[in-house]
Amino acid sequence: MTIQVFENEEQVALAGAALIAAELLQDPYTVLGLPTGSTPIGIYRELIRMFENGVISFAEASAFNLDEYIGLEPDHEQSYSYFLHSNFIDHVNFRAENIRLVQGIAVNANEECEQYEQEITDAGGIDLQLLGIGRNGHIGFNEPAAWFEKTTHVVDLAADTIAANSRFFANEDEVPRQAISMGIGTIMDAEKIVLAATGSSKAEAIRAMCKGRIDPACQASILQIHPNVTILLDPAAAALI
Ligand code: F6R
């Protein structure tokens, strides 16, 4: 686990974008794993800027998303599909056929999970998985539990996560109660992982992830045994390590 602490949130975003750009320059066929949330927005903004300046291209790259709410149409403003399209995908030159976003409105969510996992395998696995982290240490929607879930699966969202995400909805009742998430095994299979976190609300989760025991109560703690993880932090998120 390589931990880098930057001066501020903007520097974290530039560093995250630089790692992804480096990957794309080395391998134009890179398979990316993409998160939503507030943390990656700056990274996506910088990647768009690099694309517009001709530094990088996504023409041969492909992407899978980390998770999605169950019950939201892809064009619902709070769906993760909508988020990724409007904050990133639609502003660069991915080919439509190289984008696979897990469907939260699939008729059979469990079948969608199996199909999604298979498609990741068929694509040769994720080369670079970008991650944020929840205040409770979740990665994707892998919530604190008694075990680590291996593959893409249906999740009941934790009360803490529903409360944290309610800021994007009219009220807490509108936040979906379930989601589909890549499993911890899916994430751990990625060749490289870049996790970004900023702000004091993430400090305890970062401490548990980096310094705590590997324990499913902090799902991100398993990243300690991934061979290629880079953690990008601002001083507030790094305050307890
Ligand atoms: C997003 C995701 C979540 C977020 C985490 C942090 O696809 O899976 O694990 O990365 O909840 O969210 P933000 O960045 O909004 O603090």
PDB file of C-alpha atoms and ligand atoms in Angstrom:
ATOM      1  CA  MET A   1       0.000   0.000   0.000  1.00  0.00           C
ATOM      2  CA  THR A   2       1.528   3.286  -1.092  1.00  0.00           C
ATOM      3  CA  ILE A   3       0.093   6.259   0.767  1.00  0.00           C
ATOM      4  CA  GLN A   4       0.515   9.758  -0.644  1.00  0.00           C
ATOM      5  CA  VAL A   5      -0.680  12.888   1.153  1.00  0.00           C
ATOM      6  CA  PHE A   6      -1.226  16.037  -0.888  1.00  0.00           C
ATOM      7  CA  GLU A   7      -1.704  19.651   0.053  1.00  0.00           C
ATOM      8  CA  ASN A   8      -5.378  19.782  -0.827  1.00  0.00           C
ATOM      9  CA  GLU A   9      -8.282  18.152  -2.633  1.00  0.00           C
ATOM     10  CA  GLU A  10      -7.289  19.589  -5.986  1.00  0.00           C
ATOM     11  CA  GLN A  11      -3.809  18.056  -5.770  1.00  0.00           C
ATOM     12  CA  VAL A  12      -5.406  14.698  -4.917  1.00  0.00           C
ATOM     13  CA  ALA A  13      -7.534  14.990  -8.064  1.00  0.00           C
ATOM     14  CA  LEU A  14      -4.512  15.848 -10.239  1.00  0.00           C
ATOM     15  CA  ALA A  15      -2.565  12.898  -8.838  1.00  0.00           C
ATOM     16  CA  GLY A  16      -5.464  10.489  -9.428  1.00  0.00           C
ATOM     17  CA  ALA A  17      -5.904  11.689 -12.989  1.00  0.00           C
ATOM     18  CA  ALA A  18      -2.143  11.430 -13.611  1.00  0.00           C
ATOM     19  CA  LEU A  19      -2.112   7.774 -12.513  1.00  0.00           C
ATOM     20  CA  ILE A  20      -4.991   6.951 -14.861  1.00  0.00           C
ATOM     21  CA  ALA A  21      -3.409   8.906 -17.709  1.00  0.00           C
ATOM     22  CA  ALA A  22      -0.129   7.047 -17.208  1.00  0.00           C
ATOM     23  CA  GLU A  23      -1.980   3.743 -17.419  1.00  0.00           C
ATOM     24  CA  LEU A  24      -3.720   4.785 -20.646  1.00  0.00           C
ATOM     25  CA  LEU A  25      -0.483   5.955 -22.216  1.00  0.00           C
ATOM     26  CA  GLN A  26       1.155   2.633 -21.407  1.00  0.00           C
ATOM     27  CA  ASP A  27      -1.820   0.602 -22.567  1.00  0.00           C
ATOM     28  CA  PRO A  28      -4.525   2.246 -24.710  1.00  0.00           C
ATOM     29  CA  TYR A  29      -6.669  -0.884 -24.187  1.00  0.00           C
ATOM     30  CA  THR A  30      -6.839  -0.314 -20.435  1.00  0.00           C
ATOM     31  CA  VAL A  31      -9.954  -1.621 -18.681  1.00  0.00           C
ATOM     32  CA  LEU A  32     -11.033   0.914 -16.058  1.00  0.00           C
ATOM     33  CA  GLY A  33     -13.265   0.404 -13.025  1.00  0.00           C
ATOM     34  CA  LEU A  34     -15.104   3.642 -12.262  1.00  0.00           C
ATOM     35  CA  PRO A  35     -16.706   4.864  -9.039  1.00  0.00           C
ATOM     36  CA  THR A  36     -19.236   7.629  -8.506  1.00  0.00           C
ATOM     37  CA  GLY A  37     -19.520   9.948  -5.506  1.00  0.00           C
ATOM     38  CA  SER A  38     -18.089  13.376  -4.835  1.00  0.00           C
ATOM     39  CA  THR A  39     -14.458  12.237  -4.507  1.00  0.00           C
ATOM     40  CA  PRO A  40     -13.787  11.256  -8.146  1.00  0.00           C
ATOM     41  CA  ILE A  41     -15.420  14.348  -9.675  1.00  0.00           C
ATOM     42  CA  GLY A  42     -12.155  16.327  -9.679  1.00  0.00           C
ATOM     43  CA  ILE A  43     -10.285  13.345 -11.138  1.00  0.00           C
ATOM     44  CA  TYR A  44     -12.826  13.022 -13.954  1.00  0.00           C
ATOM     45  CA  ARG A  45     -12.661  16.782 -14.576  1.00  0.00           C
ATOM     46  CA  GLU A  46      -8.885  16.602 -14.967  1.00  0.00           C
ATOM     47  CA  LEU A  47      -9.089  13.540 -17.234  1.00  0.00           C
ATOM     48  CA  ILE A  48     -11.568  15.416 -19.462  1.00  0.00           C
ATOM     49  CA  ARG A  49      -9.150  18.354 -19.578  1.00  0.00           C
ATOM     50  CA  MET A  50      -6.265  16.057 -20.570  1.00  0.00           C
ATOM     51  CA  PHE A  51      -8.442  14.464 -23.256  1.00  0.00           C
ATOM     52  CA  GLU A  52      -9.443  17.871 -24.649  1.00  0.00           C
ATOM     53  CA  ASN A  53      -5.788  18.887 -24.733  1.00  0.00           C
ATOM     54  CA  GLY A  54      -4.900  15.779 -26.718  1.00  0.00           C
ATOM     55  CA  VAL A  55      -2.828  14.226 -23.932  1.00  0.00           C
ATOM     56  CA  ILE A  56      -4.894  11.047 -23.604  1.00  0.00           C
ATOM     57  CA  SER A  57      -7.504   9.103 -25.549  1.00  0.00           C
ATOM     58  CA  PHE A  58     -10.129   6.614 -24.423  1.00  0.00           C
ATOM     59  CA  ALA A  59     -10.798   5.345 -27.964  1.00  0.00           C
ATOM     60  CA  GLU A  60      -9.520   1.848 -27.194  1.00  0.00           C
ATOM     61  CA  ALA A  61     -10.161   1.832 -23.447  1.00  0.00           C
ATOM     62  CA  SER A  62     -13.148   0.248 -21.802  1.00  0.00           C
ATOM     63  CA  ALA A  63     -14.931   0.808 -18.523  1.00  0.00           C
ATOM     64  CA  PHE A  64     -17.093  -0.931 -15.958  1.00  0.00           C
ATOM     65  CA  ASN A  65     -18.743   0.849 -13.068  1.00  0.00           C
ATOM     66  CA  LEU A  66     -18.345  -0.124  -9.461  1.00  0.00           C
ATOM     67  CA  ASP A  67     -21.964  -0.098  -8.392  1.00  0.00           C
ATOM     68  CA  GLU A  68     -25.508   1.067  -9.024  1.00  0.00           C
ATOM     69  CA  TYR A  69     -28.705   1.600  -7.073  1.00  0.00           C
ATOM     70  CA  ILE A  70     -31.430  -0.965  -7.634  1.00  0.00           C
ATOM     71  CA  GLY A  71     -34.652   0.533  -8.973  1.00  0.00           C
ATOM     72  CA  LEU A  72     -33.315   3.658 -10.668  1.00  0.00           C
ATOM     73  CA  GLU A  73     -33.534   3.931 -14.471  1.00  0.00           C
ATOM     74  CA  PRO A  74     -30.138   4.687 -16.094  1.00  0.00           C
ATOM     75  CA  ASP A  75     -31.370   8.192 -16.966  1.00  0.00           C
ATOM     76  CA  HIS A  76     -32.563   8.939 -13.398  1.00  0.00           C
ATOM     77  CA  GLU A  77     -30.523  11.917 -12.212  1.00  0.00           C
ATOM     78  CA  GLN A  78     -29.312  10.057  -9.128  1.00  0.00           C
ATOM     79  CA  SER A  79     -28.455   6.814 -10.887  1.00  0.00           C
ATOM     80  CA  TYR A  80     -24.763   6.074 -11.049  1.00  0.00           C
ATOM     81  CA  SER A  81     -25.091   5.510 -14.765  1.00  0.00           C
ATOM     82  CA  TYR A  82     -26.385   9.073 -15.205  1.00  0.00           C
ATOM     83  CA  PHE A  83     -23.608  10.361 -12.938  1.00  0.00           C
ATOM     84  CA  LEU A  84     -20.834   8.663 -14.895  1.00  0.00           C
ATOM     85  CA  HIS A  85     -22.216   9.745 -18.247  1.00  0.00           C
ATOM     86  CA  SER A  86     -22.717  13.355 -17.255  1.00  0.00           C
ATOM     87  CA  ASN A  87     -19.508  13.776 -15.229  1.00  0.00           C
ATOM     88  CA  PHE A  88     -17.132  11.799 -17.393  1.00  0.00           C
ATOM     89  CA  ILE A  89     -18.042   9.335 -20.125  1.00  0.00           C
ATOM     90  CA  ASP A  90     -19.978  11.728 -22.376  1.00  0.00           C
ATOM     91  CA  HIS A  91     -17.103  14.228 -22.355  1.00  0.00           C
ATOM     92  CA  VAL A  92     -14.401  11.881 -23.657  1.00  0.00           C
ATOM     93  CA  ASN A  93     -14.119   9.471 -26.566  1.00  0.00           C
ATOM     94  CA  PHE A  94     -15.008   6.043 -25.185  1.00  0.00           C
ATOM     95  CA  ARG A  95     -16.734   3.850 -27.753  1.00  0.00           C
ATOM     96  CA  ALA A  96     -20.275   3.067 -26.592  1.00  0.00           C
ATOM     97  CA  GLU A  97     -19.652  -0.669 -26.975  1.00  0.00           C
ATOM     98  CA  ASN A  98     -16.701  -0.438 -24.578  1.00  0.00           C
ATOM     99  CA  ILE A  99     -18.806   0.908 -21.719  1.00  0.00           C
ATOM    100  CA  ARG A 100     -20.620  -1.584 -19.509  1.00  0.00           C
ATOM    101  CA  LEU A 101     -22.540  -0.109 -16.600  1.00  0.00           C
ATOM    102  CA  VAL A 102     -24.267  -2.535 -14.256  1.00  0.00           C
ATOM    103  CA  GLN A 103     -28.035  -2.230 -14.558  1.00  0.00           C
ATOM    104  CA  GLY A 104     -30.053  -1.437 -11.451  1.00  0.00           C
ATOM    105  CA  ILE A 105     -33.320  -2.049 -13.261  1.00  0.00           C
ATOM    106  CA  ALA A 106     -32.446  -5.510 -14.574  1.00  0.00           C
ATOM    107  CA  VAL A 107     -35.457  -7.826 -14.364  1.00  0.00           C
ATOM    108  CA  ASN A 108     -33.435 -10.294 -12.335  1.00  0.00           C
ATOM    109  CA  ALA A 109     -30.785  -8.529 -10.257  1.00  0.00           C
ATOM    110  CA  ASN A 110     -28.946 -11.744  -9.342  1.00  0.00           C
ATOM    111  CA  GLU A 111     -28.664 -12.754 -12.991  1.00  0.00           C
ATOM    112  CA  GLU A 112     -27.397  -9.272 -13.822  1.00  0.00           C
ATOM    113  CA  CYS A 113     -24.696  -9.714 -11.149  1.00  0.00           C
ATOM    114  CA  GLU A 114     -23.550 -13.021 -12.650  1.00  0.00           C
ATOM    115  CA  GLN A 115     -23.620 -11.646 -16.176  1.00  0.00           C
ATOM    116  CA  TYR A 116     -21.684  -8.531 -15.129  1.00  0.00           C
ATOM    117  CA  GLU A 117     -19.000 -10.555 -13.379  1.00  0.00           C
ATOM    118  CA  GLN A 118     -18.652 -12.743 -16.485  1.00  0.00           C
ATOM    119  CA  GLU A 119     -18.300  -9.700 -18.729  1.00  0.00           C
ATOM    120  CA  ILE A 120     -15.518  -8.323 -16.524  1.00  0.00           C
ATOM    121  CA  THR A 121     -13.752 -11.690 -16.767  1.00  0.00           C
ATOM    122  CA  ASP A 122     -14.269 -11.788 -20.545  1.00  0.00           C
ATOM    123  CA  ALA A 123     -12.743  -8.302 -20.820  1.00  0.00           C
ATOM    124  CA  GLY A 124      -9.602  -9.704 -19.170  1.00  0.00           C
ATOM    125  CA  GLY A 125     -10.371  -8.189 -15.744  1.00  0.00           C
ATOM    126  CA  ILE A 126     -10.041  -4.615 -14.512  1.00  0.00           C
ATOM    127  CA  ASP A 127      -6.598  -3.076 -15.111  1.00  0.00           C
ATOM    128  CA  LEU A 128      -7.089  -0.019 -12.938  1.00  0.00           C
ATOM    129  CA  GLN A 129      -9.859   0.303 -10.376  1.00  0.00           C
ATOM    130  CA  LEU A 130     -10.486   3.778  -9.029  1.00  0.00           C
ATOM    131  CA  LEU A 131     -12.161   3.877  -5.610  1.00  0.00           C
ATOM    132  CA  GLY A 132     -13.555   6.254  -3.034  1.00  0.00           C
ATOM    133  CA  ILE A 133     -14.223   5.126   0.530  1.00  0.00           C
ATOM    134  CA  GLY A 134     -17.320   5.501   2.705  1.00  0.00           C
ATOM    135  CA  ARG A 135     -17.216   6.946   6.205  1.00  0.00           C
ATOM    136  CA  ASN A 136     -17.886   3.399   7.425  1.00  0.00           C
ATOM    137  CA  GLY A 137     -14.984   1.989   5.390  1.00  0.00           C
ATOM    138  CA  HIS A 138     -17.118   0.661   2.543  1.00  0.00           C
ATOM    139  CA  ILE A 139     -15.676   0.333  -0.948  1.00  0.00           C
ATOM    140  CA  GLY A 140     -18.219   0.115  -3.716  1.00  0.00           C
ATOM    141  CA  PHE A 141     -21.333  -0.756  -1.747  1.00  0.00           C
ATOM    142  CA  ASN A 142     -19.535  -3.426   0.261  1.00  0.00           C
ATOM    143  CA  GLU A 143     -20.834  -2.423   3.651  1.00  0.00           C
ATOM    144  CA  PRO A 144     -19.415  -3.410   7.071  1.00  0.00           C
ATOM    145  CA  ALA A 145     -20.246  -7.093   7.536  1.00  0.00           C
ATOM    146  CA  ALA A 146     -19.038 -10.320   9.081  1.00  0.00           C
ATOM    147  CA  TRP A 147     -17.423 -11.415   5.800  1.00  0.00           C
ATOM    148  CA  PHE A 148     -16.006 -10.152   2.516  1.00  0.00           C
ATOM    149  CA  GLU A 149     -18.333 -10.719  -0.444  1.00  0.00           C
ATOM    150  CA  LYS A 150     -16.461 -12.206  -3.380  1.00  0.00           C
ATOM    151  CA  THR A 151     -18.301 -11.329  -6.581  1.00  0.00           C
ATOM    152  CA  THR A 152     -20.797  -8.755  -7.888  1.00  0.00           C
ATOM    153  CA  HIS A 153     -23.886  -9.015  -5.708  1.00  0.00           C
ATOM    154  CA  VAL A 154     -27.076  -7.408  -4.436  1.00  0.00           C
ATOM    155  CA  VAL A 155     -26.561  -5.312  -1.293  1.00  0.00           C
ATOM    156  CA  ASP A 156     -28.864  -3.977   1.410  1.00  0.00           C
ATOM    157  CA  LEU A 157     -27.487  -0.501   2.059  1.00  0.00           C
ATOM    158  CA  ALA A 158     -26.335   0.372   5.592  1.00  0.00           C
ATOM    159  CA  ALA A 159     -28.295   3.062   7.463  1.00  0.00           C
ATOM    160  CA  ASP A 160     -25.120   5.178   7.534  1.00  0.00           C
ATOM    161  CA  THR A 161     -24.781   4.994   3.755  1.00  0.00           C
ATOM    162  CA  ILE A 162     -28.453   5.841   3.182  1.00  0.00           C
ATOM    163  CA  ALA A 163     -28.047   8.853   5.481  1.00  0.00           C
ATOM    164  CA  ALA A 164     -24.801   9.953   3.777  1.00  0.00           C
ATOM    165  CA  ASN A 165     -26.301   9.627   0.276  1.00  0.00           C
ATOM    166  CA  SER A 166     -29.588  11.340   1.158  1.00  0.00           C
ATOM    167  CA  ARG A 167     -27.884  14.672   0.435  1.00  0.00           C
ATOM    168  CA  PHE A 168     -28.356  13.892  -3.266  1.00  0.00           C
ATOM    169  CA  PHE A 169     -32.091  13.138  -2.951  1.00  0.00           C
ATOM    170  CA  ALA A 170     -35.101  15.264  -1.924  1.00  0.00           C
ATOM    171  CA  ASN A 171     -35.213  13.328   1.352  1.00  0.00           C
ATOM    172  CA  GLU A 172     -33.913  10.139   2.969  1.00  0.00           C
ATOM    173  CA  ASP A 173     -37.044   8.148   2.007  1.00  0.00           C
ATOM    174  CA  GLU A 174     -36.170   8.543  -1.663  1.00  0.00           C
ATOM    175  CA  VAL A 175     -32.751   6.885  -1.309  1.00  0.00           C
ATOM    176  CA  PRO A 176     -32.940   3.338  -2.710  1.00  0.00           C
ATOM    177  CA  ARG A 177     -32.464   0.653  -0.048  1.00  0.00           C
ATOM    178  CA  GLN A 178     -30.591  -1.776  -2.279  1.00  0.00           C
ATOM    179  CA  ALA A 179     -27.793  -1.654  -4.795  1.00  0.00           C
ATOM    180  CA  ILE A 180     -25.658  -3.900  -6.976  1.00  0.00           C
ATOM    181  CA  SER A 181     -21.954  -3.743  -6.203  1.00  0.00           C
ATOM    182  CA  MET A 182     -18.794  -5.332  -7.453  1.00  0.00           C
ATOM    183  CA  GLY A 183     -17.651  -7.725  -4.753  1.00  0.00           C
ATOM    184  CA  ILE A 184     -14.475  -7.395  -2.743  1.00  0.00           C
ATOM    185  CA  GLY A 185     -13.087 -10.263  -4.813  1.00  0.00           C
ATOM    186  CA  THR A 186     -13.926  -8.389  -8.030  1.00  0.00           C
ATOM    187  CA  ILE A 187     -12.114  -5.311  -6.712  1.00  0.00           C
ATOM    188  CA  MET A 188      -9.137  -7.301  -5.379  1.00  0.00           C
ATOM    189  CA  ASP A 189      -8.734  -8.958  -8.804  1.00  0.00           C
ATOM    190  CA  ALA A 190      -7.972  -5.567 -10.364  1.00  0.00           C
ATOM    191  CA  GLU A 191      -4.341  -5.268 -11.352  1.00  0.00           C
ATOM    192  CA  LYS A 192      -3.990  -1.788  -9.838  1.00  0.00           C
ATOM    193  CA  ILE A 193      -6.161   0.077  -7.363  1.00  0.00           C
ATOM    194  CA  VAL A 194      -6.167   3.826  -6.763  1.00  0.00           C
ATOM    195  CA  LEU A 195      -8.224   4.992  -3.771  1.00  0.00           C
ATOM    196  CA  ALA A 196      -8.785   8.687  -3.154  1.00  0.00           C
ATOM    197  CA  ALA A 197     -10.215  10.257   0.005  1.00  0.00           C
ATOM    198  CA  THR A 198     -10.485  13.820   1.226  1.00  0.00           C
ATOM    199  CA  GLY A 199     -11.908  15.551   4.263  1.00  0.00           C
ATOM    200  CA  SER A 200     -12.012  14.829   7.986  1.00  0.00           C
ATOM    201  CA  SER A 201     -15.167  12.674   7.698  1.00  0.00           C
ATOM    202  CA  LYS A 202     -12.968  10.005   6.078  1.00  0.00           C
ATOM    203  CA  ALA A 203     -10.118  10.119   8.615  1.00  0.00           C
ATOM    204  CA  GLU A 204     -11.347   7.256  10.818  1.00  0.00           C
ATOM    205  CA  ALA A 205     -12.096   5.020   7.810  1.00  0.00           C
ATOM    206  CA  ILE A 206      -8.602   5.740   6.473  1.00  0.00           C
ATOM    207  CA  ARG A 207      -7.082   4.861   9.844  1.00  0.00           C
ATOM    208  CA  ALA A 208      -8.994   1.573   9.971  1.00  0.00           C
ATOM    209  CA  MET A 209      -8.092   0.789   6.356  1.00  0.00           C
ATOM    210  CA  CYS A 210      -4.361   1.496   6.689  1.00  0.00           C
ATOM    211  CA  LYS A 211      -3.588   0.749  10.329  1.00  0.00           C
ATOM    212  CA  GLY A 212      -6.347  -1.529  11.551  1.00  0.00           C
ATOM    213  CA  ARG A 213      -6.634  -5.306  11.347  1.00  0.00           C
ATOM    214  CA  ILE A 214      -7.907  -6.772   8.093  1.00  0.00           C
ATOM    215  CA  ASP A 215     -11.515  -7.074   9.150  1.00  0.00           C
ATOM    216  CA  PRO A 216     -14.799  -7.059   7.183  1.00  0.00           C
ATOM    217  CA  ALA A 217     -16.080  -4.493   9.683  1.00  0.00           C
ATOM    218  CA  CYS A 218     -13.885  -2.141   7.613  1.00  0.00           C
ATOM    219  CA  GLN A 219     -14.186  -3.619   4.118  1.00  0.00           C
ATOM    220  CA  ALA A 220     -11.407  -1.398   2.744  1.00  0.00           C
ATOM    221  CA  SER A 221      -8.913  -2.949   5.195  1.00  0.00           C
ATOM    222  CA  ILE A 222      -8.490  -5.872   2.789  1.00  0.00           C
ATOM    223  CA  LEU A 223      -6.636  -3.505   0.458  1.00  0.00           C
ATOM    224  CA  GLN A 224      -3.626  -3.940   2.788  1.00  0.00           C
ATOM    225  CA  ILE A 225      -2.949  -7.251   1.041  1.00  0.00           C
ATOM    226  CA  HIS A 226      -3.463  -6.082  -2.539  1.00  0.00           C
ATOM    227  CA  PRO A 227      -0.076  -5.956  -4.293  1.00  0.00           C
ATOM    228  CA  ASN A 228      -0.614  -2.631  -6.065  1.00  0.00           C
ATOM    229  CA  VAL A 229      -2.671  -0.040  -4.196  1.00  0.00           C
ATOM    230  CA  THR A 230      -2.083   3.694  -4.153  1.00  0.00           C
ATOM    231  CA  ILE A 231      -3.954   5.776  -1.597  1.00  0.00           C
ATOM    232  CA  LEU A 232      -4.286   9.500  -2.350  1.00  0.00           C
ATOM    233  CA  LEU A 233      -5.233  11.688   0.615  1.00  0.00           C
ATOM    234  CA  ASP A 234      -5.519  15.286   1.678  1.00  0.00           C
ATOM    235  CA  PRO A 235      -4.202  16.221   5.144  1.00  0.00           C
ATOM    236  CA  ALA A 236      -7.663  16.029   6.757  1.00  0.00           C
ATOM    237  CA  ALA A 237      -8.287  12.477   5.561  1.00  0.00           C
ATOM    238  CA  ALA A 238      -4.747  11.510   6.617  1.00  0.00           C
ATOM    239  CA  ALA A 239      -5.041  13.082  10.083  1.00  0.00           C
ATOM    240  CA  LEU A 240      -5.240   9.772  12.014  1.00  0.00           C
ATOM    241  CA  ILE A 241      -2.448   7.814  10.297  1.00  0.00           C
TER     242      ILE A 241
HETATM  243  C1  F6R B   1     -19.316   5.059  -5.352  1.00  0.00           C
HETATM  244  C2  F6R B   1     -19.075   4.115  -4.283  1.00  0.00           C
HETATM  245  C3  F6R B   1     -18.859   4.535  -2.870  1.00  0.00           C
HETATM  246  C4  F6R B   1     -18.171   5.882  -2.704  1.00  0.00           C
HETATM  247  C5  F6R B   1     -18.056   6.256  -1.239  1.00  0.00           C
HETATM  248  C6  F6R B   1     -17.496   7.639  -1.054  1.00  0.00           C
HETATM  249  O1  F6R B   1     -19.471   4.385  -6.579  1.00  0.00           O
HETATM  250  O2  F6R B   1     -19.077   2.963  -4.527  1.00  0.00           O
HETATM  251  O3  F6R B   1     -18.116   3.530  -2.214  1.00  0.00           O
HETATM  252  O4  F6R B   1     -16.908   5.811  -3.278  1.00  0.00           O
HETATM  253  O5  F6R B   1     -19.326   6.215  -0.634  1.00  0.00           O
HETATM  254  O6  F6R B   1     -18.367   8.592  -1.585  1.00  0.00           O
HETATM  255  P1  F6R B   1     -17.952  10.106  -1.715  1.00  0.00           P
HETATM  256  O7  F6R B   1     -16.874  10.174  -2.725  1.00  0.00           O
HETATM  257  O8  F6R B   1     -19.208  10.807  -2.207  1.00  0.00           O
HETATM  258  O9  F6R B   1     -17.527  10.546  -0.374  1.00  0.00           O
END
